[in-house]
PDB file of C-alpha atoms and ligand atoms in Angstrom:
ATOM      1  CA  UNK A   1     158.425  76.839  46.707  1.00 95.00           C
ATOM      2  CA  UNK A   2     159.455  75.100  49.890  1.00 97.00           C
ATOM      3  CA  UNK A   3     157.831  74.622  53.168  1.00 98.00           C
ATOM      4  CA  UNK A   4     159.521  74.108  56.527  1.00 98.00           C
ATOM      5  CA  UNK A   5     158.185  70.852  57.874  1.00 98.00           C
ATOM      6  CA  UNK A   6     158.389  69.710  61.459  1.00 98.00           C
ATOM      7  CA  UNK A   7     156.803  66.228  61.036  1.00 98.00           C
ATOM      8  CA  UNK A   8     154.246  64.140  59.464  1.00 98.00           C
ATOM      9  CA  UNK A   9     151.421  61.925  60.519  1.00 96.00           C
ATOM     10  CA  UNK A  10     150.455  59.486  57.941  1.00 94.00           C
ATOM     11  CA  UNK A  11     147.159  58.242  59.365  1.00 93.00           C
ATOM     12  CA  UNK A  12     145.636  61.121  61.118  1.00 92.00           C
ATOM     13  CA  UNK A  13     142.105  60.497  62.295  1.00 91.00           C
ATOM     14  CA  UNK A  14     141.333  63.716  64.211  1.00 93.00           C
ATOM     15  CA  UNK A  15     142.587  66.588  62.058  1.00 96.00           C
ATOM     16  CA  UNK A  16     139.720  66.792  59.541  1.00 97.00           C
ATOM     17  CA  UNK A  17     137.358  64.281  57.877  1.00 97.00           C
ATOM     18  CA  UNK A  18     138.407  60.773  57.086  1.00 97.00           C
ATOM     19  CA  UNK A  19     141.991  59.447  57.192  1.00 97.00           C
ATOM     20  CA  UNK A  20     144.412  62.194  56.472  1.00 98.00           C
ATOM     21  CA  UNK A  21     148.158  63.043  55.782  1.00 98.00           C
ATOM     22  CA  UNK A  22     148.861  65.694  58.373  1.00 98.00           C
ATOM     23  CA  UNK A  23     151.836  67.933  57.569  1.00 98.00           C
ATOM     24  CA  UNK A  24     152.983  69.677  60.718  1.00 98.00           C
ATOM     25  CA  UNK A  25     154.592  72.892  59.755  1.00 98.00           C
ATOM     26  CA  UNK A  26     157.463  74.727  61.657  1.00 98.00           C
ATOM     27  CA  UNK A  27     156.933  78.138  63.054  1.00 98.00           C
ATOM     28  CA  UNK A  28     154.289  79.806  65.306  1.00 98.00           C
ATOM     29  CA  UNK A  29     153.911  83.480  66.338  1.00 97.00           C
ATOM     30  CA  UNK A  30     151.788  82.491  69.412  1.00 97.00           C
ATOM     31  CA  UNK A  31     153.091  81.005  72.731  1.00 97.00           C
ATOM     32  CA  UNK A  32     150.102  79.399  74.125  1.00 96.00           C
ATOM     33  CA  UNK A  33     150.023  78.752  77.849  1.00 95.00           C
ATOM     34  CA  UNK A  34     148.933  75.164  77.154  1.00 93.00           C
ATOM     35  CA  UNK A  35     150.965  74.425  73.970  1.00 95.00           C
ATOM     36  CA  UNK A  36     152.270  70.864  73.815  1.00 91.00           C
ATOM     37  CA  UNK A  37     154.284  71.490  70.611  1.00 94.00           C
ATOM     38  CA  UNK A  38     156.971  74.235  71.808  1.00 96.00           C
ATOM     39  CA  UNK A  39     159.374  72.461  69.472  1.00 96.00           C
ATOM     40  CA  UNK A  40     157.280  73.862  66.455  1.00 97.00           C
ATOM     41  CA  UNK A  41     157.723  77.649  67.533  1.00 97.00           C
ATOM     42  CA  UNK A  42     161.140  78.452  66.055  1.00 96.00           C
ATOM     43  CA  UNK A  43     160.428  79.596  62.360  1.00 96.00           C
ATOM     44  CA  UNK A  44     164.064  78.837  61.317  1.00 96.00           C
ATOM     45  CA  UNK A  45     164.050  75.131  62.223  1.00 96.00           C
ATOM     46  CA  UNK A  46     162.314  72.104  60.594  1.00 97.00           C
ATOM     47  CA  UNK A  47     163.003  70.536  57.233  1.00 98.00           C
ATOM     48  CA  UNK A  48     163.049  72.550  53.934  1.00 98.00           C
ATOM     49  CA  UNK A  49     160.668  70.627  51.807  1.00 98.00           C
ATOM     50  CA  UNK A  50     159.722  71.260  48.072  1.00 98.00           C
ATOM     51  CA  UNK A  51     155.801  71.435  47.474  1.00 98.00           C
ATOM     52  CA  UNK A  52     156.295  68.484  44.969  1.00 98.00           C
ATOM     53  CA  UNK A  53     157.328  66.314  47.823  1.00 98.00           C
ATOM     54  CA  UNK A  54     154.151  66.835  49.657  1.00 98.00           C
ATOM     55  CA  UNK A  55     152.076  66.125  46.569  1.00 98.00           C
ATOM     56  CA  UNK A  56     154.146  62.930  46.031  1.00 98.00           C
ATOM     57  CA  UNK A  57     153.619  61.803  49.668  1.00 98.00           C
ATOM     58  CA  UNK A  58     149.809  62.469  49.216  1.00 98.00           C
ATOM     59  CA  UNK A  59     149.845  60.474  45.864  1.00 97.00           C
ATOM     60  CA  UNK A  60     151.567  57.493  47.575  1.00 97.00           C
ATOM     61  CA  UNK A  61     148.767  57.632  50.253  1.00 97.00           C
ATOM     62  CA  UNK A  62     145.788  58.060  48.111  1.00 96.00           C
ATOM     63  CA  UNK A  63     144.613  54.453  48.528  1.00 95.00           C
ATOM     64  CA  UNK A  64     144.446  54.965  52.352  1.00 95.00           C
ATOM     65  CA  UNK A  65     142.961  58.638  52.260  1.00 95.00           C
ATOM     66  CA  UNK A  66     139.899  57.344  50.173  1.00 87.00           C
ATOM     67  CA  UNK A  67     137.138  59.576  49.104  1.00 87.00           C
ATOM     68  CA  UNK A  68     136.555  61.252  52.573  1.00 92.00           C
ATOM     69  CA  UNK A  69     140.061  61.898  53.691  1.00 97.00           C
ATOM     70  CA  UNK A  70     142.727  64.139  52.494  1.00 98.00           C
ATOM     71  CA  UNK A  71     145.651  66.388  53.582  1.00 98.00           C
ATOM     72  CA  UNK A  72     145.744  68.705  56.647  1.00 98.00           C
ATOM     73  CA  UNK A  73     148.251  71.409  57.119  1.00 98.00           C
ATOM     74  CA  UNK A  74     148.833  71.834  60.871  1.00 98.00           C
ATOM     75  CA  UNK A  75     151.476  73.275  63.095  1.00 94.00           C
ATOM     76  CA  UNK A  76     153.091  75.385  64.373  1.00 95.00           C
ATOM     77  CA  UNK A  77     150.917  77.768  62.372  1.00 98.00           C
ATOM     78  CA  UNK A  78     150.316  77.117  58.733  1.00 98.00           C
ATOM     79  CA  UNK A  79     149.599  80.890  58.036  1.00 98.00           C
ATOM     80  CA  UNK A  80     153.188  81.654  58.657  1.00 97.00           C
ATOM     81  CA  UNK A  81     154.063  80.129  55.461  1.00 98.00           C
ATOM     82  CA  UNK A  82     150.862  81.134  53.741  1.00 98.00           C
ATOM     83  CA  UNK A  83     152.413  81.500  50.336  1.00 98.00           C
ATOM     84  CA  UNK A  84     154.079  78.064  50.003  1.00 98.00           C
ATOM     85  CA  UNK A  85     151.034  76.434  51.829  1.00 98.00           C
ATOM     86  CA  UNK A  86     148.760  77.876  49.130  1.00 98.00           C
ATOM     87  CA  UNK A  87     150.949  76.599  46.485  1.00 98.00           C
ATOM     88  CA  UNK A  88     150.765  73.110  47.963  1.00 98.00           C
ATOM     89  CA  UNK A  89     146.975  73.455  48.632  1.00 98.00           C
ATOM     90  CA  UNK A  90     146.332  74.287  45.025  1.00 98.00           C
ATOM     91  CA  UNK A  91     148.767  71.563  43.687  1.00 98.00           C
ATOM     92  CA  UNK A  92     146.889  68.954  45.923  1.00 98.00           C
ATOM     93  CA  UNK A  93     143.437  70.151  44.975  1.00 98.00           C
ATOM     94  CA  UNK A  94     144.296  69.831  41.283  1.00 98.00           C
ATOM     95  CA  UNK A  95     144.791  66.241  41.964  1.00 97.00           C
ATOM     96  CA  UNK A  96     141.575  65.824  43.824  1.00 97.00           C
ATOM     97  CA  UNK A  97     142.704  66.022  47.573  1.00 98.00           C
ATOM     98  CA  UNK A  98     140.524  67.629  50.154  1.00 98.00           C
ATOM     99  CA  UNK A  99     142.884  70.282  52.059  1.00 98.00           C
ATOM    100  CA  UNK A 100     142.287  71.402  55.448  1.00 98.00           C
ATOM    101  CA  UNK A 101     144.089  74.250  57.244  1.00 98.00           C
ATOM    102  CA  UNK A 102     144.480  73.982  61.110  1.00 98.00           C
ATOM    103  CA  UNK A 103     145.061  77.438  62.293  1.00 98.00           C
ATOM    104  CA  UNK A 104     144.779  79.608  65.314  1.00 97.00           C
ATOM    105  CA  UNK A 105     143.826  82.501  62.948  1.00 97.00           C
ATOM    106  CA  UNK A 106     146.568  84.489  64.333  1.00 93.00           C
ATOM    107  CA  UNK A 107     147.958  86.072  60.995  1.00 96.00           C
ATOM    108  CA  UNK A 108     145.884  88.522  58.829  1.00 94.00           C
ATOM    109  CA  UNK A 109     148.134  89.063  55.777  1.00 96.00           C
ATOM    110  CA  UNK A 110     146.905  89.030  52.225  1.00 97.00           C
ATOM    111  CA  UNK A 111     148.644  85.722  51.713  1.00 98.00           C
ATOM    112  CA  UNK A 112     146.944  84.283  54.772  1.00 98.00           C
ATOM    113  CA  UNK A 113     143.457  85.358  53.442  1.00 98.00           C
ATOM    114  CA  UNK A 114     144.354  83.825  50.121  1.00 98.00           C
ATOM    115  CA  UNK A 115     145.170  80.468  51.740  1.00 98.00           C
ATOM    116  CA  UNK A 116     141.850  80.536  53.801  1.00 98.00           C
ATOM    117  CA  UNK A 117     139.880  81.070  50.767  1.00 98.00           C
ATOM    118  CA  UNK A 118     141.650  78.220  48.859  1.00 98.00           C
ATOM    119  CA  UNK A 119     141.409  75.705  51.666  1.00 98.00           C
ATOM    120  CA  UNK A 120     138.325  73.300  51.691  1.00 98.00           C
ATOM    121  CA  UNK A 121     137.928  73.385  55.433  1.00 98.00           C
ATOM    122  CA  UNK A 122     139.639  75.250  58.187  1.00 98.00           C
ATOM    123  CA  UNK A 123     140.079  73.834  61.653  1.00 98.00           C
ATOM    124  CA  UNK A 124     139.948  76.940  63.712  1.00 98.00           C
ATOM    125  CA  UNK A 125     141.400  77.061  67.242  1.00 98.00           C
ATOM    126  CA  UNK A 126     139.608  79.228  69.862  1.00 97.00           C
ATOM    127  CA  UNK A 127     142.189  80.518  72.188  1.00 96.00           C
ATOM    128  CA  UNK A 128     140.098  82.917  74.343  1.00 96.00           C
ATOM    129  CA  UNK A 129     137.116  85.231  73.497  1.00 96.00           C
ATOM    130  CA  UNK A 130     138.091  87.900  75.821  1.00 96.00           C
ATOM    131  CA  UNK A 131     141.022  90.295  74.617  1.00 97.00           C
ATOM    132  CA  UNK A 132     143.010  90.319  77.737  1.00 96.00           C
ATOM    133  CA  UNK A 133     142.492  86.601  78.387  1.00 95.00           C
ATOM    134  CA  UNK A 134     143.582  86.027  74.834  1.00 97.00           C
ATOM    135  CA  UNK A 135     146.866  87.914  75.535  1.00 97.00           C
ATOM    136  CA  UNK A 136     147.289  86.002  78.864  1.00 95.00           C
ATOM    137  CA  UNK A 137     146.983  82.631  76.964  1.00 96.00           C
ATOM    138  CA  UNK A 138     148.673  83.277  73.714  1.00 97.00           C
ATOM    139  CA  UNK A 139     151.111  86.130  74.558  1.00 97.00           C
ATOM    140  CA  UNK A 140     149.939  88.362  71.574  1.00 97.00           C
ATOM    141  CA  UNK A 141     147.131  90.756  70.727  1.00 98.00           C
ATOM    142  CA  UNK A 142     143.774  89.481  69.879  1.00 98.00           C
ATOM    143  CA  UNK A 143     143.276  91.999  67.064  1.00 98.00           C
ATOM    144  CA  UNK A 144     144.601  89.836  63.968  1.00 97.00           C
ATOM    145  CA  UNK A 145     142.578  87.040  65.232  1.00 98.00           C
ATOM    146  CA  UNK A 146     139.246  89.067  65.178  1.00 98.00           C
ATOM    147  CA  UNK A 147     139.922  90.287  61.720  1.00 98.00           C
ATOM    148  CA  UNK A 148     140.518  86.598  60.508  1.00 98.00           C
ATOM    149  CA  UNK A 149     137.303  85.382  62.124  1.00 98.00           C
ATOM    150  CA  UNK A 150     135.393  88.286  60.576  1.00 98.00           C
ATOM    151  CA  UNK A 151     136.915  87.133  57.214  1.00 98.00           C
ATOM    152  CA  UNK A 152     135.890  83.634  57.747  1.00 98.00           C
ATOM    153  CA  UNK A 153     132.413  84.914  58.669  1.00 98.00           C
ATOM    154  CA  UNK A 154     132.097  87.004  55.432  1.00 98.00           C
ATOM    155  CA  UNK A 155     133.410  83.954  53.318  1.00 98.00           C
ATOM    156  CA  UNK A 156     131.051  81.615  54.986  1.00 98.00           C
ATOM    157  CA  UNK A 157     134.149  79.263  54.807  1.00 98.00           C
ATOM    158  CA  UNK A 158     133.357  75.824  56.465  1.00 98.00           C
ATOM    159  CA  UNK A 159     135.096  75.663  59.963  1.00 98.00           C
ATOM    160  CA  UNK A 160     135.615  73.154  62.641  1.00 98.00           C
ATOM    161  CA  UNK A 161     135.988  74.884  65.882  1.00 98.00           C
ATOM    162  CA  UNK A 162     138.585  73.492  68.461  1.00 97.00           C
ATOM    163  CA  UNK A 163     139.135  74.710  71.808  1.00 96.00           C
ATOM    164  CA  UNK A 164     141.516  73.237  74.556  1.00 95.00           C
ATOM    165  CA  UNK A 165     139.555  73.266  77.849  1.00 95.00           C
ATOM    166  CA  UNK A 166     141.447  73.497  81.061  1.00 95.00           C
ATOM    167  CA  UNK A 167     140.264  73.641  84.698  1.00 92.00           C
ATOM    168  CA  UNK A 168     141.216  77.063  86.073  1.00 83.00           C
ATOM    169  CA  UNK A 169     141.279  78.649  82.587  1.00 90.00           C
ATOM    170  CA  UNK A 170     138.071  78.218  80.602  1.00 91.00           C
ATOM    171  CA  UNK A 171     136.002  75.438  82.098  1.00 89.00           C
ATOM    172  CA  UNK A 172     132.984  77.592  83.458  1.00 91.00           C
ATOM    173  CA  UNK A 173     129.529  78.089  81.781  1.00 92.00           C
ATOM    174  CA  UNK A 174     130.206  81.760  81.525  1.00 93.00           C
ATOM    175  CA  UNK A 175     133.430  81.041  79.450  1.00 92.00           C
ATOM    176  CA  UNK A 176     131.527  78.690  77.263  1.00 93.00           C
ATOM    177  CA  UNK A 177     128.950  81.329  76.616  1.00 95.00           C
ATOM    178  CA  UNK A 178     131.523  83.820  75.762  1.00 96.00           C
ATOM    179  CA  UNK A 179     132.999  81.289  73.308  1.00 96.00           C
ATOM    180  CA  UNK A 180     129.792  80.813  71.745  1.00 96.00           C
ATOM    181  CA  UNK A 181     129.350  84.360  71.144  1.00 98.00           C
ATOM    182  CA  UNK A 182     132.872  84.745  69.764  1.00 98.00           C
ATOM    183  CA  UNK A 183     132.069  82.004  66.889  1.00 98.00           C
ATOM    184  CA  UNK A 184     128.589  83.376  66.309  1.00 98.00           C
ATOM    185  CA  UNK A 185     127.961  83.859  62.453  1.00 98.00           C
ATOM    186  CA  UNK A 186     130.813  81.540  61.506  1.00 98.00           C
ATOM    187  CA  UNK A 187     129.908  78.545  59.242  1.00 98.00           C
ATOM    188  CA  UNK A 188     130.547  76.012  62.042  1.00 98.00           C
ATOM    189  CA  UNK A 189     130.278  72.449  61.094  1.00 98.00           C
ATOM    190  CA  UNK A 190     131.446  70.851  64.072  1.00 97.00           C
ATOM    191  CA  UNK A 191     132.760  71.860  67.665  1.00 97.00           C
ATOM    192  CA  UNK A 192     135.528  69.865  69.468  1.00 96.00           C
ATOM    193  CA  UNK A 193     136.162  70.710  73.062  1.00 95.00           C
ATOM    194  CA  UNK A 194     139.629  69.075  73.785  1.00 94.00           C
ATOM    195  CA  UNK A 195     140.759  68.328  77.224  1.00 94.00           C
ATOM    196  CA  UNK A 196     143.978  69.993  78.392  1.00 94.00           C
ATOM    197  CA  UNK A 197     146.618  67.448  78.831  1.00 89.00           C
ATOM    198  CA  UNK A 198     150.317  67.289  80.045  1.00 86.00           C
ATOM    199  CA  UNK A 199     151.891  64.968  77.410  1.00 84.00           C
ATOM    200  CA  UNK A 200     154.129  67.545  76.025  1.00 81.00           C
ATOM    201  CA  UNK A 201     155.689  68.892  79.002  1.00 89.00           C
ATOM    202  CA  UNK A 202     158.966  66.902  78.787  1.00 92.00           C
ATOM    203  CA  UNK A 203     159.616  68.981  75.561  1.00 94.00           C
ATOM    204  CA  UNK A 204     159.852  72.218  77.488  1.00 95.00           C
ATOM    205  CA  UNK A 205     162.477  70.735  79.723  1.00 92.00           C
ATOM    206  CA  UNK A 206     164.361  69.482  76.731  1.00 94.00           C
ATOM    207  CA  UNK A 207     164.225  72.854  75.132  1.00 94.00           C
ATOM    208  CA  UNK A 208     165.040  74.759  78.235  1.00 94.00           C
ATOM    209  CA  UNK A 209     161.845  76.874  77.919  1.00 94.00           C
ATOM    210  CA  UNK A 210     159.760  77.663  81.176  1.00 92.00           C
ATOM    211  CA  UNK A 211     156.235  76.095  81.133  1.00 93.00           C
ATOM    212  CA  UNK A 212     153.642  78.803  81.919  1.00 93.00           C
ATOM    213  CA  UNK A 213     150.816  76.348  82.422  1.00 90.00           C
ATOM    214  CA  UNK A 214     151.774  74.669  85.619  1.00 89.00           C
ATOM    215  CA  UNK A 215     148.761  75.830  87.366  1.00 89.00           C
ATOM    216  CA  UNK A 216     146.264  74.210  84.604  1.00 92.00           C
ATOM    217  CA  UNK A 217     144.458  71.055  85.156  1.00 91.00           C
ATOM    218  CA  UNK A 218     142.458  68.694  82.941  1.00 91.00           C
ATOM    219  CA  UNK A 219     138.853  69.612  83.059  1.00 92.00           C
ATOM    220  CA  UNK A 220     136.024  67.631  84.623  1.00 88.00           C
ATOM    221  CA  UNK A 221     133.893  65.636  81.917  1.00 84.00           C
ATOM    222  CA  UNK A 222     131.058  67.970  82.378  1.00 83.00           C
ATOM    223  CA  UNK A 223     132.953  71.023  80.993  1.00 82.00           C
ATOM    224  CA  UNK A 224     133.559  69.091  77.566  1.00 84.00           C
ATOM    225  CA  UNK A 225     129.961  68.399  76.852  1.00 79.00           C
TER     226      UNK A 225
HETATM  227  S1  SF4 B   1     149.054  78.141  68.227  1.00 89.07           S
HETATM  228 FE1  SF4 B   1     149.297  75.893  68.464  1.00 89.07          FE
HETATM  229  S2  SF4 B   1     151.428  75.670  68.040  1.00 89.07           S
HETATM  230 FE2  SF4 B   1     151.262  77.968  68.311  1.00 89.07          FE
HETATM  231  S3  SF4 B   1     151.634  78.235  70.536  1.00 89.07           S
HETATM  232 FE3  SF4 B   1     149.453  77.888  70.325  1.00 89.07          FE
HETATM  233  S4  SF4 B   1     148.952  75.682  70.795  1.00 89.07           S
HETATM  234 FE4  SF4 B   1     151.317  76.074  70.288  1.00 89.07          FE
END
């Protein structure tokens, strides 16, 4: 099968344990207010890439990935291409690579669950614990997201939680408590609160897409502790 690839990062150090080949996939069903990769949204763009090519890339990088590293599928939203990513995941694991999936958990198809089950680690984005706020932040309903979180609870899959924190969005103690309640019961191995930044804003201008996050600001340090 083929994957639609947006881009690669060959020495990723923040998307899972160790040094990683990060494969950024094309296509995302969400429209997050703070997204700095709007160029990944369109599902019909990117480069059609056979699974075998990804495996070959990982093989070439094996000396750098070492025992701790591996391959991370990020996006965009990897669950949008769940069947092909599952095939790639199994092929990589058969050669001893650790595979992580970086997802917002916004798709609850059978194929998505099969991929979540097969992956070694899920990097799980928390968009917003409150359903109304979730829709405001992502543009879509929270229902699929809640079901995916429940599935990850049931399967005890190891997860790293990631949350973008912005002043004026979710930097209060009450928002933090609500997030902690939303992730309760998950097999959480690590939590990263990532400061909102404006590095991707030029992409909105280039794509001619209005930026919805103009009122957001980077958080104060205390909000990230
Ligand atoms: S899930 Fe990620 S790629 Fe998709 S809109 Fe949100 S921040 Fe952007």
